[in-house]
C-alpha positions as a Python dict, from the first residue, in 0.01 Angstrom:
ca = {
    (1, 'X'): (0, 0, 0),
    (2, 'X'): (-36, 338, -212),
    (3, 'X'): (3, 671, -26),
    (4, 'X'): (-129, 977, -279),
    (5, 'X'): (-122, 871, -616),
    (6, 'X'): (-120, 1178, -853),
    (7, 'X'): (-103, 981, -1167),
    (8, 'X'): (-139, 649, -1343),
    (9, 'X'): (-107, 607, -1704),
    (10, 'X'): (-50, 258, -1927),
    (11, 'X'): (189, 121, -2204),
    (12, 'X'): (113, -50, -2538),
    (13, 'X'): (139, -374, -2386),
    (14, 'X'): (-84, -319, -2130),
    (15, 'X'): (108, -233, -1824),
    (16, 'X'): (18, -16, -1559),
    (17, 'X'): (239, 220, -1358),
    (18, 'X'): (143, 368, -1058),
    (19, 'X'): (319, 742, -985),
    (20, 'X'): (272, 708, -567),
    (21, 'X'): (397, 949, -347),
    (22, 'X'): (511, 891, 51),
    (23, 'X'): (304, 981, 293),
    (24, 'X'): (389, 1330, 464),
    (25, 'X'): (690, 1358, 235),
    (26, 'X'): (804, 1623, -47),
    (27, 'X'): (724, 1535, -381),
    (28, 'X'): (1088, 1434, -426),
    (29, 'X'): (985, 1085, -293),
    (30, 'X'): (826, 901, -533),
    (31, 'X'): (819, 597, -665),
    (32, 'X'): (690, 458, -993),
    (33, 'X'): (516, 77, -960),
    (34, 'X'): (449, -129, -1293),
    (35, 'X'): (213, -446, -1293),
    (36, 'X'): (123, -603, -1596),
    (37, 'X'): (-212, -648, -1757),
    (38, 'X'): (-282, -938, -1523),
    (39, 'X'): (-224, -740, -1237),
    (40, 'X'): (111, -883, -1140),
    (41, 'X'): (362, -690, -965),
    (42, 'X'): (655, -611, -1243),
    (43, 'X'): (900, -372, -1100),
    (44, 'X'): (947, -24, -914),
    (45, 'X'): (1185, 258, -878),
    (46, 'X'): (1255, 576, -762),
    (47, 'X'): (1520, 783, -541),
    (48, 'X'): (1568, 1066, -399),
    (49, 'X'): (1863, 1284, -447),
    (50, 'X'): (2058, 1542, -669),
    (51, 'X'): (2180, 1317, -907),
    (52, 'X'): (2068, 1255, -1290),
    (53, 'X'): (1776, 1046, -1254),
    (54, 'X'): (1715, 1144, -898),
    (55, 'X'): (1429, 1339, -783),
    (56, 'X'): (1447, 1670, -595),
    (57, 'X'): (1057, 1778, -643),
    (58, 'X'): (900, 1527, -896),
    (59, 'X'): (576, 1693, -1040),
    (60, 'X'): (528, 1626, -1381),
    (61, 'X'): (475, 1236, -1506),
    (62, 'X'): (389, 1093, -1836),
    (63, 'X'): (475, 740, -1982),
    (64, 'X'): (478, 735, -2357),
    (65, 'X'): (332, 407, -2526),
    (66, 'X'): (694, 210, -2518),
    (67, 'X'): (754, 214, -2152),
    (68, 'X'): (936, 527, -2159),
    (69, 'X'): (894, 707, -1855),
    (70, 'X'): (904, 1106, -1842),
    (71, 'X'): (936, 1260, -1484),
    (72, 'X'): (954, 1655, -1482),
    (73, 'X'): (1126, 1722, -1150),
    (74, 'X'): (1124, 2138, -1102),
    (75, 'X'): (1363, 2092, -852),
    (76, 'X'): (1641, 2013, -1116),
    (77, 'X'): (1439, 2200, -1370),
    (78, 'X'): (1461, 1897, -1557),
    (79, 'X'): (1270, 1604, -1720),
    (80, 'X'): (1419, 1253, -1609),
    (81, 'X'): (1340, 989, -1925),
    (82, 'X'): (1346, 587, -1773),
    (83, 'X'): (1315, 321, -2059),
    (84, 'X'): (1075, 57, -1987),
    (85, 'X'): (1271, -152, -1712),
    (86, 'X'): (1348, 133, -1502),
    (87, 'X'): (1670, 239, -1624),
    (88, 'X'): (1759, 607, -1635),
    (89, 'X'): (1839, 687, -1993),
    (90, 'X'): (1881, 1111, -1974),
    (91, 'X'): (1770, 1427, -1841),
    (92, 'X'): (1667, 1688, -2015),
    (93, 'X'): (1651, 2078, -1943),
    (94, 'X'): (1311, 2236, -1901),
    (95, 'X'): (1343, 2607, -2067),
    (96, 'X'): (1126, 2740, -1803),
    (97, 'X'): (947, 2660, -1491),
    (98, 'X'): (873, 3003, -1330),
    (99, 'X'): (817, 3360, -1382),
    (100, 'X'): (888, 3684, -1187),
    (101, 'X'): (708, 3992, -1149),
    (102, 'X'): (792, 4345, -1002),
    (103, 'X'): (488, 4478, -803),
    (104, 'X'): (602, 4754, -566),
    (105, 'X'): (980, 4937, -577),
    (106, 'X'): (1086, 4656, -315),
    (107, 'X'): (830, 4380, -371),
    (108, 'X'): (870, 4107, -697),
    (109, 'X'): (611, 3814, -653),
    (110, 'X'): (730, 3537, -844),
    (111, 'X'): (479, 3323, -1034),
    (112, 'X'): (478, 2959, -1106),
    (113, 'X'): (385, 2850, -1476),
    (114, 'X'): (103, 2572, -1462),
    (115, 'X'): (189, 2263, -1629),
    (116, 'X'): (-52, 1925, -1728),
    (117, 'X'): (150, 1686, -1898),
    (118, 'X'): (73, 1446, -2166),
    (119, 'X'): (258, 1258, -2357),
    (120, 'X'): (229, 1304, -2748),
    (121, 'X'): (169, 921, -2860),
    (122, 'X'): (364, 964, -3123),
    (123, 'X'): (665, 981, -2909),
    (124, 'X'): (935, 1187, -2796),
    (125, 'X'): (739, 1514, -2673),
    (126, 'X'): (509, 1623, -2423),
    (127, 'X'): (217, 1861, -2409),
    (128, 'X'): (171, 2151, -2112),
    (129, 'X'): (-89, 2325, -2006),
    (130, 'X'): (21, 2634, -1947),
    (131, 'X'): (-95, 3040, -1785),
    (132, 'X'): (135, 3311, -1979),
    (133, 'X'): (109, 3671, -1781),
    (134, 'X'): (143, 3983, -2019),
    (135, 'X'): (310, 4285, -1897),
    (136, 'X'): (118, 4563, -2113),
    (137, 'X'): (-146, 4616, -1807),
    (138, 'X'): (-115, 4789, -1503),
    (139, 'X'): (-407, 4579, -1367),
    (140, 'X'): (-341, 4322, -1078),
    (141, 'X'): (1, 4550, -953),
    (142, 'X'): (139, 4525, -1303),
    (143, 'X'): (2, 4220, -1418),
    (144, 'X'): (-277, 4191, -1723),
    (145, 'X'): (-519, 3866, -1684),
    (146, 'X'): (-321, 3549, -1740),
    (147, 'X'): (-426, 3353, -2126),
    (148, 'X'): (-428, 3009, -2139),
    (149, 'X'): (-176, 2827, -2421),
    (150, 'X'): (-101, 2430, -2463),
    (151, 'X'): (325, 2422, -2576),
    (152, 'X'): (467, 2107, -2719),
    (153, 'X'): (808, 2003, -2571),
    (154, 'X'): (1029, 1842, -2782),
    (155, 'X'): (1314, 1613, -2577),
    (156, 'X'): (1527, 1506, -2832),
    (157, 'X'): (1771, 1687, -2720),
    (158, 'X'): (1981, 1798, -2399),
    (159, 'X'): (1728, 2078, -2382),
    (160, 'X'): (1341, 2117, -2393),
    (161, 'X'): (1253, 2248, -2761),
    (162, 'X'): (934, 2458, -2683),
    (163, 'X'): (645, 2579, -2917),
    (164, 'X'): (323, 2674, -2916),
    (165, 'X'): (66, 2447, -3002),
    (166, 'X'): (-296, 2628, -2884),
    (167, 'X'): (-333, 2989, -2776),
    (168, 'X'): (-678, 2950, -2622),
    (169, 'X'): (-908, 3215, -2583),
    (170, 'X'): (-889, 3436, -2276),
    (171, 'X'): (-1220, 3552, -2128),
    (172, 'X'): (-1282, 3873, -2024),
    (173, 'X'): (-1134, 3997, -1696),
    (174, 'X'): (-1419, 4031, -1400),
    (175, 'X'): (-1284, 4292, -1147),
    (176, 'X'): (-1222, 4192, -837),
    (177, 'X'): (-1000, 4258, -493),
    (178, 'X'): (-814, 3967, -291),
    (179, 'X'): (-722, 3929, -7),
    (180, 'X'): (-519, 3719, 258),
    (181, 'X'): (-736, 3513, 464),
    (182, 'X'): (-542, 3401, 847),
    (183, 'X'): (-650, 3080, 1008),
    (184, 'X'): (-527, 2932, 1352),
    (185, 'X'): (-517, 3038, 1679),
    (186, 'X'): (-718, 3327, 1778),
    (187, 'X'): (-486, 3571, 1766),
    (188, 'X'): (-358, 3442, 1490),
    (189, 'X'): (-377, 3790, 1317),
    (190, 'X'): (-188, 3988, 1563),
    (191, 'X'): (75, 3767, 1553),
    (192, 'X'): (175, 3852, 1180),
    (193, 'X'): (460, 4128, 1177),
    (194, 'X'): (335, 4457, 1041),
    (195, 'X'): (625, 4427, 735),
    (196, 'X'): (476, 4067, 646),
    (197, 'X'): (139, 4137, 635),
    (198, 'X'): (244, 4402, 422),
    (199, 'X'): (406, 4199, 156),
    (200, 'X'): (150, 3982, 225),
    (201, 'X'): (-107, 4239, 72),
    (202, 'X'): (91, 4368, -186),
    (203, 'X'): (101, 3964, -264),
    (204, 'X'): (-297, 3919, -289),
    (205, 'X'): (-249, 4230, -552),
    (206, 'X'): (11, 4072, -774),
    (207, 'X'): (-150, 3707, -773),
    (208, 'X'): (-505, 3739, -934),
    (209, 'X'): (-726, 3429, -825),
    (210, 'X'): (-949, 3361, -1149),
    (211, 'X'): (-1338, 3459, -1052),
    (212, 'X'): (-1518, 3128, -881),
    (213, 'X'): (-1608, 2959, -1255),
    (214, 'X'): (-1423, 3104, -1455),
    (215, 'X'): (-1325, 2903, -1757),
    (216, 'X'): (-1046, 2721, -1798),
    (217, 'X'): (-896, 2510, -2080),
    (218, 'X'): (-974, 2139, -2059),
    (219, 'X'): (-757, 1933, -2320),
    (220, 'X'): (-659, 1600, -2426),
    (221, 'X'): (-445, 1459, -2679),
    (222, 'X'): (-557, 1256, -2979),
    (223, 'X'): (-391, 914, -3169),
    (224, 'X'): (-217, 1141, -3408),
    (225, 'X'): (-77, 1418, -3188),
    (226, 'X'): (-432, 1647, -3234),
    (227, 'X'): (-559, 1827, -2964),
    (228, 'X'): (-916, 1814, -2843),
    (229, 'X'): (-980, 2089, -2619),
    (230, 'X'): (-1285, 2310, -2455),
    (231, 'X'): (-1194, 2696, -2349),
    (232, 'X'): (-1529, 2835, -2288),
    (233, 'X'): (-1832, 2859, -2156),
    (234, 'X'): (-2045, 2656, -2398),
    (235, 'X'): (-2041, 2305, -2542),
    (236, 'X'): (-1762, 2383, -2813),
    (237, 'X'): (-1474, 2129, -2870),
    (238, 'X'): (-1245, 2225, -3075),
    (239, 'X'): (-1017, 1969, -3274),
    (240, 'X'): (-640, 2066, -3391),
    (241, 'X'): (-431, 1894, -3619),
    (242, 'X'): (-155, 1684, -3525),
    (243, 'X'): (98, 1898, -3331),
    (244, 'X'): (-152, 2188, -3259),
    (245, 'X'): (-199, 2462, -3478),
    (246, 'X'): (-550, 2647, -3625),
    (247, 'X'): (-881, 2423, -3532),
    (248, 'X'): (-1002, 2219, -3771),
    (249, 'X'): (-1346, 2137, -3666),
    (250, 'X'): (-1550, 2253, -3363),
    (251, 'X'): (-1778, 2002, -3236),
    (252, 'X'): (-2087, 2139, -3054),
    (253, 'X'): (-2393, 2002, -2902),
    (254, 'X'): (-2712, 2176, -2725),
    (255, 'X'): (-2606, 2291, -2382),
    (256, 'X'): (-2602, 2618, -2228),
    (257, 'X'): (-2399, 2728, -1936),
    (258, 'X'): (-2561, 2765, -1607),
    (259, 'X'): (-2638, 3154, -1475),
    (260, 'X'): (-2450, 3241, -1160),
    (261, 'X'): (-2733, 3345, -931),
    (262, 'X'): (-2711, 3508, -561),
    (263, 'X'): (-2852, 3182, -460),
    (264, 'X'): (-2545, 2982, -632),
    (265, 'X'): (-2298, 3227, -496),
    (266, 'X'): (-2470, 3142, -127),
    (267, 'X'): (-2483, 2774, -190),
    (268, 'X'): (-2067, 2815, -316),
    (269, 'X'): (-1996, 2995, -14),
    (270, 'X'): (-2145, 2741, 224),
    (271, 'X'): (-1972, 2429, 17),
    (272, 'X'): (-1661, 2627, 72),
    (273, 'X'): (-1706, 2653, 459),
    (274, 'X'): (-1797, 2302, 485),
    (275, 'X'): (-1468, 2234, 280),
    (276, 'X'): (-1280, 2400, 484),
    (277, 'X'): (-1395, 2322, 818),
    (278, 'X'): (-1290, 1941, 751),
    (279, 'X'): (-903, 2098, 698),
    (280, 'X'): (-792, 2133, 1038),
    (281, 'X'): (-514, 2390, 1082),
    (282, 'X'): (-252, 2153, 1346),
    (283, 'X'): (-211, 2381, 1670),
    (284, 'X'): (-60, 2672, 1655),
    (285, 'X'): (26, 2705, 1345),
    (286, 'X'): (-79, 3015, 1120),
    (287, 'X'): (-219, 2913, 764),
    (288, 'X'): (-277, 3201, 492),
    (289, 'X'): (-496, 3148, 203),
    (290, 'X'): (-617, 3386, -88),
    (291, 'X'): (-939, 3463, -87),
    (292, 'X'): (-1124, 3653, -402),
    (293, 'X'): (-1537, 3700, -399),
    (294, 'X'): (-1580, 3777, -739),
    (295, 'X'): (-1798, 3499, -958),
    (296, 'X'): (-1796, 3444, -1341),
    (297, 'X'): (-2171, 3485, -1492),
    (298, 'X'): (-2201, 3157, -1580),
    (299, 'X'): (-2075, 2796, -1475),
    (300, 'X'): (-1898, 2626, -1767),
    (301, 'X'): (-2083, 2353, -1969),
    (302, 'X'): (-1785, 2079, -1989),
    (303, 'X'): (-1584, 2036, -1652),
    (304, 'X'): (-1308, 1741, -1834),
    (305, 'X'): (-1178, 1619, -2162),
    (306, 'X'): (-1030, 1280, -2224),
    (307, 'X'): (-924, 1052, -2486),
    (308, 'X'): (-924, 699, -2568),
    (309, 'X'): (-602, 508, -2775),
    (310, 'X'): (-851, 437, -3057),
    (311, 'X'): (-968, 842, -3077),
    (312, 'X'): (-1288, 839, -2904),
    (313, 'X'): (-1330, 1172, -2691),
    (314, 'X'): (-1534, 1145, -2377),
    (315, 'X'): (-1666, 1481, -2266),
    (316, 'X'): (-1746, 1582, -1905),
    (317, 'X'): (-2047, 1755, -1807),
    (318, 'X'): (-2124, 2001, -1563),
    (319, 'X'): (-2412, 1799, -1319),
    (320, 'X'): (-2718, 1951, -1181),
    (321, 'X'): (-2605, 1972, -808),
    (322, 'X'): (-2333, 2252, -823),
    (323, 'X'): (-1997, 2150, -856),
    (324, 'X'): (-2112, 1819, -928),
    (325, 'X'): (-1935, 1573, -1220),
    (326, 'X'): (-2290, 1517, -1435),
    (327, 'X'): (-2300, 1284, -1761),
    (328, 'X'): (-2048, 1157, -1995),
    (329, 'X'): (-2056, 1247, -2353),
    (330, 'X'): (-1897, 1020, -2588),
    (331, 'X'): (-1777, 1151, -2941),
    (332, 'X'): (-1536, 1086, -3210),
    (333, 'X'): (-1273, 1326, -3337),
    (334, 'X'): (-1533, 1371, -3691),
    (335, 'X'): (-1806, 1508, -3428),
    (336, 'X'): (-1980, 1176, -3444),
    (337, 'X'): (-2185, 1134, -3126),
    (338, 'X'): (-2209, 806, -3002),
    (339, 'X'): (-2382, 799, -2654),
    (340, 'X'): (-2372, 933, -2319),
    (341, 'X'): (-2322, 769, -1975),
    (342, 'X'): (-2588, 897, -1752),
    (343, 'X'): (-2472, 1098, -1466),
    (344, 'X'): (-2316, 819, -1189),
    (345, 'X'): (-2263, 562, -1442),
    (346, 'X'): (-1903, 594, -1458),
    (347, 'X'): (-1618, 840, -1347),
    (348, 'X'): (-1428, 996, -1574),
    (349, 'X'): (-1118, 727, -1587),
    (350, 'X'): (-775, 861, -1442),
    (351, 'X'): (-624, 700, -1770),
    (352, 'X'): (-685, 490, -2066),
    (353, 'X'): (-522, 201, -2231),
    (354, 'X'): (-478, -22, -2531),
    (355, 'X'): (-786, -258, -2624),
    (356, 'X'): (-1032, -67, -2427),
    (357, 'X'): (-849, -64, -2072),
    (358, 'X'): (-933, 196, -1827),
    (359, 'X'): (-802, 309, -1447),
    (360, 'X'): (-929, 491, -1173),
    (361, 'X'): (-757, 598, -859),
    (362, 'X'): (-1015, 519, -614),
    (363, 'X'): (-1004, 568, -223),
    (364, 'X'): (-1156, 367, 72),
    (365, 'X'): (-1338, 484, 403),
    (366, 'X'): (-966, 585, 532),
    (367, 'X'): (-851, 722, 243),
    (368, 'X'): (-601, 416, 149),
    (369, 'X'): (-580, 466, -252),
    (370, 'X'): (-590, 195, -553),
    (371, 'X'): (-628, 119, -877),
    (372, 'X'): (-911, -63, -1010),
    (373, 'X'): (-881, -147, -1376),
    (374, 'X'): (-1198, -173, -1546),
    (375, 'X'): (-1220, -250, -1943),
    (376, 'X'): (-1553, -79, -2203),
    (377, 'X'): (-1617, -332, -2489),
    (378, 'X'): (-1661, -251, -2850),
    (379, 'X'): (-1929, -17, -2990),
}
């Protein structure tokens, strides 16, 4: 049985391995579960604890295509490296994980960096995804608009070796106020200390919530270490050379992004209520959440990148029912086009594998997770 599964990812030799977290329990419990390409059980592991190879708040997980297994674990501020049978090889220390801001003469609000990991098939690094604040704006109580950047992290060594591989672009900032939004009991307002609710506001200042749509990046990595990524509006992949660095080809197709109208801000707001009424705060308990009504002008054209061991990129499209996953575009790293799943074909797999294998993390009517492997033929 499989509790939350946050990641799955496969091996040259066609193994699987499950990341699964426990039920109800930090993210420092997790353990890793391998089956081979029949779908026989192989091996787990996992502990928690402070020790090398121990986890204290496992969040990051990659496995690179010869077993190696790459846990980044914030808690030590570390990445934990396993070799194919389980066996803890060494740690090595992450060169940052957070960031700190003054806001107010009393008041710092400290900001944690977003990471995706991937693992760079050519071995021995990762890629992160990744928001870097600027400090030359007095917007946002001192901080400018977060830009979006992809590093590569070297671990050769006893310490994370970390460079830029894609400054993306950074869309324009949309102004807008937040605020703290108090759910519970009734009263559940009142019951917040004057002094707290202050930091809390000074808080909803410091941490800007992107506008509903904004843009984000969406990346993958290619066979050689390239990087196919999306950080705009329109239908514009752009392809890097191995390791990163200036785009080498941008591959475009005929698709315009979607107007924000009053009528999609209405039909956001009511998906949002409907959202949140299903996430029942337990009794009498106080739950704070940031709220921010600003909206981009338009919805983003690609909504997920991906790519196959064999190159192929397959390109997620924004559906017609709002916030809905719509087609699949399929494309090579040249800009070849070579189909499209229609929209409910096929998810978007959770990973891909050698000789055409794919996974997907599905759920059941009670929300039990599993895997279902699944493999797409030749051209």
């Amino acid at each position: 049985m499989f509790a939350t599964i946050p990641k799955v990812a496969f091996d040259a030799a066609g193994n699987l391995y499950i990341f699964d977290l426990a039920p109800g329990r930090s993210s420092a419990d997790l353990r890793v579960v391998i089956f081979d390409r029949a779908g026989a059980f192989v091996r787990e592991f996992g502990s928690v604890g402070d020790g090398p190879g121990e986890f204290r708040e496992a969040r990051y997980y990659a496995v690179f295509r010869d077993g190696t297994v790459v846990v980044g674990d914030i808690g030590h501020k570390a990445y934990h490296l396993f070799d194919p049978t389980g066996e803890f090889l060494r740690m090595v220390r992450m060169d940052r994980t957070e960031t700190s801001r003054r806001v107010s003469d009393d008041v710092v609000v400290t900001l944690q960096i977003v990471r995706a990991i991937q693992p760079d098939p050519r071995g021995g690094a990762v890629y992160t995804l990744e928001v870097a604040e600027t400090t030359d704006s007095t917007e946002w109580g001192g901080l400018a608009p977060g830009f979006w950047t992809v590093a590569l992290h070297r671990l050769d060594g006893e310490d994370v070796e970390t460079s830029t591989a894609v400054r993306a672009w950074q869309p324009p900032p949309v102004e807008a106020e937040s605020s703290v939004n108090v759910t519970g009991p009734d009263d559940a307002a009142d019951l917040i200390p004057k002094e707290l609710r202050r930091t809390l506001d000074i808080g909803a200042s410091a941490f800007r919530n992107p506008p509903i749509f904004e843009p984000t990046v969406r990346m993958a990595v290619l066979p050689d270490g390239g990087i196919a990524y999306s950080d705009s509006t329109a239908y514009a992949l752009k392809i890097t050379g191995p390791g990163g660095g200036p785009t080498v080809r941008t591959i475009t197709r005929p698709f315009q992004p979607r107007p924000v109208t009053p009528r999609i801000e209405e039909e956001y707001r009511r998906k949002r209520e409907e959202r949140d009424s299903q996430s029942e705060v337990p009794a009498g308990r106080i739950s704070f959440t940031l709220q921010q009504e600003s909206f981009y002008p338009v919805i983003p054209v690609i909504r997920r990148v991906n790519t196959t061991w064999d190159g192929r990129i397959w390109v997620l499209r924004q559906g017609d029912e709002l916030l809905e996953d719509g087609p699949i575009d399929v494309l090579t790293a040249d800009g070849e086009y070579l189909g499209t799943y229609r929209t409910g074909a096929t998810k978007m797999p959770d990973a891909f594998g050698p000789d055409g294998l794919m996974a997907f993390v599905e759920l059941d009517e009670y929300d039990v997770a599993s895997v279902v492997v699944r493999r797409v033929g030749p051209r």
